[in-house]
mmCIF file of C-alpha atoms and ligand atoms in Angstrom:
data_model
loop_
_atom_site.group_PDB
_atom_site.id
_atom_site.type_symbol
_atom_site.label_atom_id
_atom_site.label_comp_id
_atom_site.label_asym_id
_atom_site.label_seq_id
_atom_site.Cartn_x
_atom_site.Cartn_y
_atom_site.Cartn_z
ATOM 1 C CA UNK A 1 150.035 76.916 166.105
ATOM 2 C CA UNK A 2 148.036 73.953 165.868
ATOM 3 C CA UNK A 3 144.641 74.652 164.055
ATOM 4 C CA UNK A 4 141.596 74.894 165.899
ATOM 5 C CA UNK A 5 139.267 72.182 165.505
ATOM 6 C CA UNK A 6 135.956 73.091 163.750
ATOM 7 C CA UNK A 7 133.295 74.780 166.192
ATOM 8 C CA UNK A 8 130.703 72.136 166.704
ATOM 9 C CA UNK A 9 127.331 72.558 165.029
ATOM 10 C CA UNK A 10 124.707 74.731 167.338
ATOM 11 C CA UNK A 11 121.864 72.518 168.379
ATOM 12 C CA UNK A 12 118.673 73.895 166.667
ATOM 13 C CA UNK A 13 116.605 76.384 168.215
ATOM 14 C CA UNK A 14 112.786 75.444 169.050
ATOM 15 C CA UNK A 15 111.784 78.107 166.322
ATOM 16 C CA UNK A 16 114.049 75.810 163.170
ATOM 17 C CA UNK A 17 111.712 72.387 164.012
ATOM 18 C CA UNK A 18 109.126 71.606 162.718
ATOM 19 C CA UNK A 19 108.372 67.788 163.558
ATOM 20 C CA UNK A 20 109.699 66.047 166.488
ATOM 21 C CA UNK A 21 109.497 61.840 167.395
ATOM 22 C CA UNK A 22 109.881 60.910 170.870
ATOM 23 C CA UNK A 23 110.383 56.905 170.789
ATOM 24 C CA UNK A 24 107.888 56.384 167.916
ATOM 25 C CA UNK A 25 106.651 52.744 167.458
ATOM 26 C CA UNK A 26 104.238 51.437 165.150
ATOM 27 C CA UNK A 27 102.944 48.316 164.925
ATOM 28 C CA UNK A 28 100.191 45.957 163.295
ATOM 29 C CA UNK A 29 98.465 43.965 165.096
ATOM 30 C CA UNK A 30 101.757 42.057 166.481
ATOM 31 C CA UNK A 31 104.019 43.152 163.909
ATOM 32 C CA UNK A 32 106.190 46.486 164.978
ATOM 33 C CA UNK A 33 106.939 48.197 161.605
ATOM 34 C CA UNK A 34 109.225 50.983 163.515
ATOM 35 C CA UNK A 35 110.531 51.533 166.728
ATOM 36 C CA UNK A 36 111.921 53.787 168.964
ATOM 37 C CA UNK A 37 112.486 56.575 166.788
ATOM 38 C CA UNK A 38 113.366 59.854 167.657
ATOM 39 C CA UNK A 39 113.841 62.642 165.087
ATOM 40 C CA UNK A 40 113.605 66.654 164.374
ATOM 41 C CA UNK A 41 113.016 67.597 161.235
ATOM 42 C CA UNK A 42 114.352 71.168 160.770
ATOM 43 C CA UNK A 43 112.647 73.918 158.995
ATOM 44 C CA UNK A 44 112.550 74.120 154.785
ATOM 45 C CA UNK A 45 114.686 71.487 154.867
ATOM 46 C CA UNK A 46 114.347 68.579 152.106
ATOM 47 C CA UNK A 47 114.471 65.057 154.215
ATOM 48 C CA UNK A 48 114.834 61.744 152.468
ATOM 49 C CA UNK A 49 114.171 58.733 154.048
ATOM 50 C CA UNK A 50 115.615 55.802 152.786
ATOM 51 C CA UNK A 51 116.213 52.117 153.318
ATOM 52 C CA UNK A 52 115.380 48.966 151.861
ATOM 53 C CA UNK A 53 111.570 48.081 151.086
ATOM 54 C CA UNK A 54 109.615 47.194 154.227
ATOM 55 C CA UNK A 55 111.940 49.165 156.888
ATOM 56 C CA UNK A 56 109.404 51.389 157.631
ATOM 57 C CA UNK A 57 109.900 54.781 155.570
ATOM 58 C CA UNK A 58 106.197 54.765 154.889
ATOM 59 C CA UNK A 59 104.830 54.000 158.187
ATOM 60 C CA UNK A 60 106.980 56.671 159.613
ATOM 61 C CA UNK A 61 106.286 58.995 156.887
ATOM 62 C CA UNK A 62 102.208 58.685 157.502
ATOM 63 C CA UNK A 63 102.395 59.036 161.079
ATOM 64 C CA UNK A 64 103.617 62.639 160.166
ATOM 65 C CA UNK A 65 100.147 63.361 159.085
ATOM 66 C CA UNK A 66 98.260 60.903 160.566
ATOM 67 C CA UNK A 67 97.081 58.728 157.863
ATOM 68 C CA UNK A 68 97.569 55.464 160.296
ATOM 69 C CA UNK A 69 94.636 56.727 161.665
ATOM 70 C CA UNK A 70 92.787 55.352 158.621
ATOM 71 C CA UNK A 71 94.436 51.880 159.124
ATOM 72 C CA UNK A 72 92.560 49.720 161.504
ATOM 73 C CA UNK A 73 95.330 47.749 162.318
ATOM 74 C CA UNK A 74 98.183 50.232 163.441
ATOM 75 C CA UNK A 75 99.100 51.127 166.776
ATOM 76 C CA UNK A 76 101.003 54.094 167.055
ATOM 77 C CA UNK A 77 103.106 54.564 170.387
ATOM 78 C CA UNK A 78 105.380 57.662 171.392
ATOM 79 C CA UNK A 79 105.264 61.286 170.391
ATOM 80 C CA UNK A 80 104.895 63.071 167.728
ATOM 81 C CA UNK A 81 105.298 67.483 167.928
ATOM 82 C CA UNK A 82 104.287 69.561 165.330
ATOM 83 C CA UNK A 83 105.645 72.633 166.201
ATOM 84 C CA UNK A 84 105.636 71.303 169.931
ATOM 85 C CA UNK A 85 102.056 70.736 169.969
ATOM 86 C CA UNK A 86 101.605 66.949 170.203
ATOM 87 C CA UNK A 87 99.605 65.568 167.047
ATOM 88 C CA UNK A 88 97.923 63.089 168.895
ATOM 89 C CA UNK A 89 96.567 64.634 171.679
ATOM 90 C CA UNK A 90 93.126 64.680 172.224
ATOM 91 C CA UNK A 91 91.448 67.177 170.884
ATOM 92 C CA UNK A 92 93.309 67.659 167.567
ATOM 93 C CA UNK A 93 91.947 67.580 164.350
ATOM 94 C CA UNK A 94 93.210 65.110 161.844
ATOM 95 C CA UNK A 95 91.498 67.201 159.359
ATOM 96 C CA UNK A 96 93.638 70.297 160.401
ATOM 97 C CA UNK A 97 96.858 68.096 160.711
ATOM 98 C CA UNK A 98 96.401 67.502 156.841
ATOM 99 C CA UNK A 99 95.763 70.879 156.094
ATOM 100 C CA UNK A 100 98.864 71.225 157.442
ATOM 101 C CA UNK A 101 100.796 68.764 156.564
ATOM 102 C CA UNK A 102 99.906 67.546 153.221
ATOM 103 C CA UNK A 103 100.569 64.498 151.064
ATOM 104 C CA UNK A 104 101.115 63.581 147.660
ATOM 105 C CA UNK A 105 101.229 59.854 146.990
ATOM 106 C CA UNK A 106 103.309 57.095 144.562
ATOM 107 C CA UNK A 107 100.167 56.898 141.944
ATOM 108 C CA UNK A 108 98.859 60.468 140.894
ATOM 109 C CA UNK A 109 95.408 60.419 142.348
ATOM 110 C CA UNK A 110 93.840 63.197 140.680
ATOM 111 C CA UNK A 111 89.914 63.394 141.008
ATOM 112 C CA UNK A 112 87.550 62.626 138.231
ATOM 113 C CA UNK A 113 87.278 66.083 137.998
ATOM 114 C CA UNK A 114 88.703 69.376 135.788
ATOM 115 C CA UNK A 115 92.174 70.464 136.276
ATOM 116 C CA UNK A 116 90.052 73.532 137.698
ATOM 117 C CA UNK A 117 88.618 71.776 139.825
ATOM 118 C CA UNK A 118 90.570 69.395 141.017
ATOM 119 C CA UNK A 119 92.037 72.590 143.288
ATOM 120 C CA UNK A 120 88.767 74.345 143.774
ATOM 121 C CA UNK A 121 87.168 71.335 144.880
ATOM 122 C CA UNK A 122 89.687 71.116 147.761
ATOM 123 C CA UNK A 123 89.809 74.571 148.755
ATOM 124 C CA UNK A 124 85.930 74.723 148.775
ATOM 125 C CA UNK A 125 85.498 71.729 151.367
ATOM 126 C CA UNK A 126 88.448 73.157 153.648
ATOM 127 C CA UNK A 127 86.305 76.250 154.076
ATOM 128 C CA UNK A 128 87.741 78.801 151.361
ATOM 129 C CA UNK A 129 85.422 81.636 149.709
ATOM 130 C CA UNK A 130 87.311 83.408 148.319
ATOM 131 C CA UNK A 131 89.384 84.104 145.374
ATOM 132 C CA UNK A 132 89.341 80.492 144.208
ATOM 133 C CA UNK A 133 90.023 80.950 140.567
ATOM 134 C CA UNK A 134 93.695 82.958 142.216
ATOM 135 C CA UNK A 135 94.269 80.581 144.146
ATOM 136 C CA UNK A 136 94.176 77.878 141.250
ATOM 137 C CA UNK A 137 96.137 79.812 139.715
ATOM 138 C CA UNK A 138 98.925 80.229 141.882
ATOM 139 C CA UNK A 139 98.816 76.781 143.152
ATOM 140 C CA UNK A 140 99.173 75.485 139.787
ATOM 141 C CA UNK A 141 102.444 78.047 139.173
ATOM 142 C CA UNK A 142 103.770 76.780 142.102
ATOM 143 C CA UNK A 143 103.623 73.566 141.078
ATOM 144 C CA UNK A 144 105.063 74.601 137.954
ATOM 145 C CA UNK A 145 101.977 73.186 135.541
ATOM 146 C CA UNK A 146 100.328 76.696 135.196
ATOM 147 C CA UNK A 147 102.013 77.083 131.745
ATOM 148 C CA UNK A 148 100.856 73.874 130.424
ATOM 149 C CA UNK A 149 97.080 73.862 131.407
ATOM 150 C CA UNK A 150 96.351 77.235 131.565
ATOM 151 C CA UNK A 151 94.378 77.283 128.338
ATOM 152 C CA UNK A 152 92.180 74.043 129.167
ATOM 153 C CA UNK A 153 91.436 74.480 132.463
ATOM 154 C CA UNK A 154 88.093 72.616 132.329
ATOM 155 C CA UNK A 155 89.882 69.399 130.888
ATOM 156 C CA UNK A 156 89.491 66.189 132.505
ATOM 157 C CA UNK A 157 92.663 65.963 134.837
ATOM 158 C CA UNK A 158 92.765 62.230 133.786
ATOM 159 C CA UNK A 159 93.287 63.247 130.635
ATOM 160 C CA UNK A 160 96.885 64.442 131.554
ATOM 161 C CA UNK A 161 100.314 62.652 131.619
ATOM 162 C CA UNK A 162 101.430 61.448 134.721
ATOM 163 C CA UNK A 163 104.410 63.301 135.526
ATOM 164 C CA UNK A 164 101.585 66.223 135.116
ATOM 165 C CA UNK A 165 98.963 64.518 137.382
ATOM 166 C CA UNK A 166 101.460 64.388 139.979
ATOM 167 C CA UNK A 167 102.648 68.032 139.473
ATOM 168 C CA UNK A 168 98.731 68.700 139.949
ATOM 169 C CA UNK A 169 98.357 66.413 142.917
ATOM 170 C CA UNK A 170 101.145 68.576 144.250
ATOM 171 C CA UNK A 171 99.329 72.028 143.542
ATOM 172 C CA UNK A 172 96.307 70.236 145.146
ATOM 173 C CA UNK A 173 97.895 69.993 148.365
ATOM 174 C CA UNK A 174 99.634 73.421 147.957
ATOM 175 C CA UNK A 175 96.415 75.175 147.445
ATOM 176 C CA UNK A 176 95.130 74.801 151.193
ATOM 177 C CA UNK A 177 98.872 76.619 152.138
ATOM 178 C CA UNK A 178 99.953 73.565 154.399
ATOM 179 C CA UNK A 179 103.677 74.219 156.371
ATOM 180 C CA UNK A 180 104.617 70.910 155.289
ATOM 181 C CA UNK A 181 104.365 68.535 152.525
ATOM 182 C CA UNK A 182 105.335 64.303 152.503
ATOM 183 C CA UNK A 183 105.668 62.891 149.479
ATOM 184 C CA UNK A 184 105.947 58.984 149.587
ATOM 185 C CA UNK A 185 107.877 57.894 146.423
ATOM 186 C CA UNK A 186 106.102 60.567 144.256
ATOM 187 C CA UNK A 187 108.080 59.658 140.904
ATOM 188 C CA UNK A 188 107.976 56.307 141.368
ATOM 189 C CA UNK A 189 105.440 55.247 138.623
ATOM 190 C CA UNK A 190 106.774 58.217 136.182
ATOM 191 C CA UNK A 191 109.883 58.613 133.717
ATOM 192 C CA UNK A 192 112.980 59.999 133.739
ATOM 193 C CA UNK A 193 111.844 63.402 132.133
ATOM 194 C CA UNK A 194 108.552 63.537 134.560
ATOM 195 C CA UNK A 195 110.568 62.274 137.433
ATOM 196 C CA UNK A 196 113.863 65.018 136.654
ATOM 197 C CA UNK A 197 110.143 67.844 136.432
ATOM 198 C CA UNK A 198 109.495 66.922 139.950
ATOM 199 C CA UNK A 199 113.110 66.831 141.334
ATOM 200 C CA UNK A 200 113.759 70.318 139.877
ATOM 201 C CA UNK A 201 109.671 71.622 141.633
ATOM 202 C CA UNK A 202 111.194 69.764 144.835
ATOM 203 C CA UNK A 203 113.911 72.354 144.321
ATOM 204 C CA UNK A 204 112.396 75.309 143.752
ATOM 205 C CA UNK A 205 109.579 74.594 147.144
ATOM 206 C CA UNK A 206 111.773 73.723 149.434
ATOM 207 C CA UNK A 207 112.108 77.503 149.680
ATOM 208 C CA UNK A 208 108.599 77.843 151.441
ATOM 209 C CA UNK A 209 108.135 74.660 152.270
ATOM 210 C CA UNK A 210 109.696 72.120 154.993
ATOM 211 C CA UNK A 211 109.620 68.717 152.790
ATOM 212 C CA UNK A 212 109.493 65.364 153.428
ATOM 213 C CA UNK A 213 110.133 62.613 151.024
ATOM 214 C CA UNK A 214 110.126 58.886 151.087
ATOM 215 C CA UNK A 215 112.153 57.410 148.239
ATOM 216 C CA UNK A 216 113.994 53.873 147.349
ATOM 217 C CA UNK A 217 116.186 55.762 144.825
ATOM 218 C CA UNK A 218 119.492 56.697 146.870
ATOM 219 C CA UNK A 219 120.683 58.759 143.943
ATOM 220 C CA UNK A 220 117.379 60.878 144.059
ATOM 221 C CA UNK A 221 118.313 61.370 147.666
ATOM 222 C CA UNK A 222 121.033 62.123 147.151
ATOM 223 C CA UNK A 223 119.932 65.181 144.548
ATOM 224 C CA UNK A 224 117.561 66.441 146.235
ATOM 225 C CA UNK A 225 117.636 66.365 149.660
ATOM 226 C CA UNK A 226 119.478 68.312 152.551
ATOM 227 C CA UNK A 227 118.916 65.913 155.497
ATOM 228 C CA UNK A 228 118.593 62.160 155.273
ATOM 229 C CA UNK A 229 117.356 59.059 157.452
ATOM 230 C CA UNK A 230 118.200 55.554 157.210
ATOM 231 C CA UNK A 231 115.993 53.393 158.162
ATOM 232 C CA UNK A 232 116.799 49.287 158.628
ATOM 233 C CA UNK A 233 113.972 46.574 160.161
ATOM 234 C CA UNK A 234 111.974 49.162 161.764
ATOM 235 C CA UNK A 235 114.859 51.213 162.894
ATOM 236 C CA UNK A 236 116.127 54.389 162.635
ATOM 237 C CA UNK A 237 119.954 53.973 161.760
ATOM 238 C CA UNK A 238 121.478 57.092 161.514
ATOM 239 C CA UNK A 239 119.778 60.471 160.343
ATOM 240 C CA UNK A 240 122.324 63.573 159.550
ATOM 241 C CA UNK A 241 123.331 65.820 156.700
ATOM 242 C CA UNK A 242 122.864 63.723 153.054
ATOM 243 C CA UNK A 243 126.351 64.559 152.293
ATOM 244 C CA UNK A 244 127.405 63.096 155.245
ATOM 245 C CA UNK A 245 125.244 60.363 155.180
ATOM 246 C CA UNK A 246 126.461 59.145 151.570
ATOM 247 C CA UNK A 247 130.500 60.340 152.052
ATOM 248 C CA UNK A 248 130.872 59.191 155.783
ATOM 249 C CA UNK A 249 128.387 56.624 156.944
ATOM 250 C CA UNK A 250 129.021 55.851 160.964
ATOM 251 C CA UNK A 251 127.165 52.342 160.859
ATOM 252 C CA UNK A 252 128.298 49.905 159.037
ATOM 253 C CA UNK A 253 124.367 48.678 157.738
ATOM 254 C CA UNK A 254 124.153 52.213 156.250
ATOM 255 C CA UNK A 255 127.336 51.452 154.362
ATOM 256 C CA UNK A 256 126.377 48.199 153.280
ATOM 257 C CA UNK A 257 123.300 49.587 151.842
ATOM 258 C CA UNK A 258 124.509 53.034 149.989
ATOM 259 C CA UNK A 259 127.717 51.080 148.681
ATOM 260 C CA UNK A 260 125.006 48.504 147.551
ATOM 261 C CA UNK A 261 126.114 45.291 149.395
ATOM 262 C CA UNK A 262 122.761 45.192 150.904
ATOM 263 C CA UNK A 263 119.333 46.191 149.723
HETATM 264 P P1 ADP B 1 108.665 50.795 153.357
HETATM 265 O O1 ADP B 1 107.920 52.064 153.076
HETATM 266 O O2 ADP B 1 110.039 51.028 153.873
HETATM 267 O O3 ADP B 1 108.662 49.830 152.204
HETATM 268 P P2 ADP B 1 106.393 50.138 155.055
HETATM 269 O O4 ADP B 1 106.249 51.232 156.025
HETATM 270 O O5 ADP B 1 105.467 50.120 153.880
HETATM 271 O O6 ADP B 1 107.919 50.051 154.570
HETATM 272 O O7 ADP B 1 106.224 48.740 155.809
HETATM 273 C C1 ADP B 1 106.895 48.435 157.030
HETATM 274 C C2 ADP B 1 106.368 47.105 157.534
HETATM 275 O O8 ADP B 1 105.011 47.232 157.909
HETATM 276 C C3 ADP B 1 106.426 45.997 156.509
HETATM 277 O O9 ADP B 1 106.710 44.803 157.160
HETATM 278 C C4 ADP B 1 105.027 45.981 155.949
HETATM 279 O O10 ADP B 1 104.683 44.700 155.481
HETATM 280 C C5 ADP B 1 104.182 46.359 157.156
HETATM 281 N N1 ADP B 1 102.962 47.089 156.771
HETATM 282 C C6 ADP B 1 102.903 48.251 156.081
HETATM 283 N N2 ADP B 1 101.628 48.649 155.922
HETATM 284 C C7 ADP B 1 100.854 47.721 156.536
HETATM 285 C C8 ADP B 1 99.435 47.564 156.725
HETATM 286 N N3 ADP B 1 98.570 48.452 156.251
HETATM 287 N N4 ADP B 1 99.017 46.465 157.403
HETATM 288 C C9 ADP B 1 99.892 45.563 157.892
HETATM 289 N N5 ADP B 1 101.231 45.645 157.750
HETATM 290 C C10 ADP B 1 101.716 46.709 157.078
#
């Protein structure tokens, strides 16, 4: 008997995504950044989105959360749903988009604060009472730094290393419980040992978390993530399984770029 060929792949259901773009397009002022792209991002997945510097990953990656908003400049055209509400539609919050759908950034941004408060300080202007000093607590275990601050809590945060100011940038945006989190390039300015710390948290939240990561480091994508976009000039090239992507590119510009012919 000749074997069966393998059952297609269901399409998701509405209940496994979690961000959709309809024909997204960005531009500033004249300049379109990205185009056209459509995308679902799938539920506690890890997505990497990668492609050489200036293709976009960013801008896409900052629509997700609306931090174009703060750029004067940017247009943003399309759709974007967020559990099939529209993020743009009148009426929404930005504020509440953030809460959730959090960020962490390249550079570890950590307040001139406390490690304490660093978290508290967050928590306190999104509205929460209650149990702060728990909630510290567990935001800094989930972001696996509980075991190295614990005992100087009311230490400058600057005072830490890098790898661990990221780690608590990370329980900073974990601490207001957001569904999401983007991360653009969060190891870039660390070492190997903080950057291999972060890979491993990346791990362990994409458990609870759907997570979305910008990164020009193909063999970081390629560790980390389940899902993975390439982007080219603006576009969205092909998007599918990182195993996939990196074993069986379709277009012959992804190729070129993982095999590194083109960067
Ligand atoms: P990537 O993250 O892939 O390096 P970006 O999203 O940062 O790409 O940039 C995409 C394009 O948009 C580039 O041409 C870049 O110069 C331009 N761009 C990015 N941010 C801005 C901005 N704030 N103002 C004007 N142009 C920008």
């Amino acid at each position: 008997m000749e074997p069966r060929p393998p059952e297609p792949e269901p399409p998701p259901t509405p209940s496994e995504v979690v961000l959709e773009t309809l024909d997204l397009g960005v531009r500033y002022g004249e300049a379109h950044a990205i185009r056209d792209i459509s995308l679902r991002i799938l539920e506690k997945r890890v997505v990497a989105f990668i492609g050489p510097s200036g293709c976009g990953k960013s801008t896409l990656l900052r629509c997700f959360n609306r931090m174009n908003d703060l750029l004067p400049a940017a247009e943003v055209t399309g759709r974007i749903l967020f559990r099939e509400q529209d993020l743009y539609a009148p009426g929404v919050d930005p504020a509440d988009v953030r809460r959730s759908i959090g960020m962490v950034f390249q550079e570890p941004n950590p307040f001139p604060k406390s490690i304490f408060d660093n978290i508290a300080f967050g928590l306190r202007i999104n509205g929460f009472q209650d149990d702060i000093a728990d909630r510290v607590e567990h935001s800094l275990r989930a972001a696996a730094l509980w075991d190295e601050v614990s005992h100087r809590l009311d230490a400058d945060a600057r005072g830490l290393s890098g790898g661990q100011q990221q780690r608590l940038c990370i329980a900073r945006a974990l601490a207001v419980e957001p569904e999401v989190l983007l991360m653009d390039e969060p190891a870039r300015a660390l070492d190997p040992i903080a950057t291999g710390r972060i890979e491993d948290l990346i791990g362990d939240l994409r458990r609870d978390y759907t997570i979305v990561i910008v990164t020009h480091n193909m063999q970081q994508a390629a560790r980390i993530s389940d899902d993975t976009a390439f982007l080219y000039m603006g576009e969205l090239v092909e998007y599918k399984e990182t195993q996939r992507l990196f074993t069986n590119p379709e277009d012959e510009r992804t190729e070129a770029y993982i095999t590194g012919r083109r960067g």
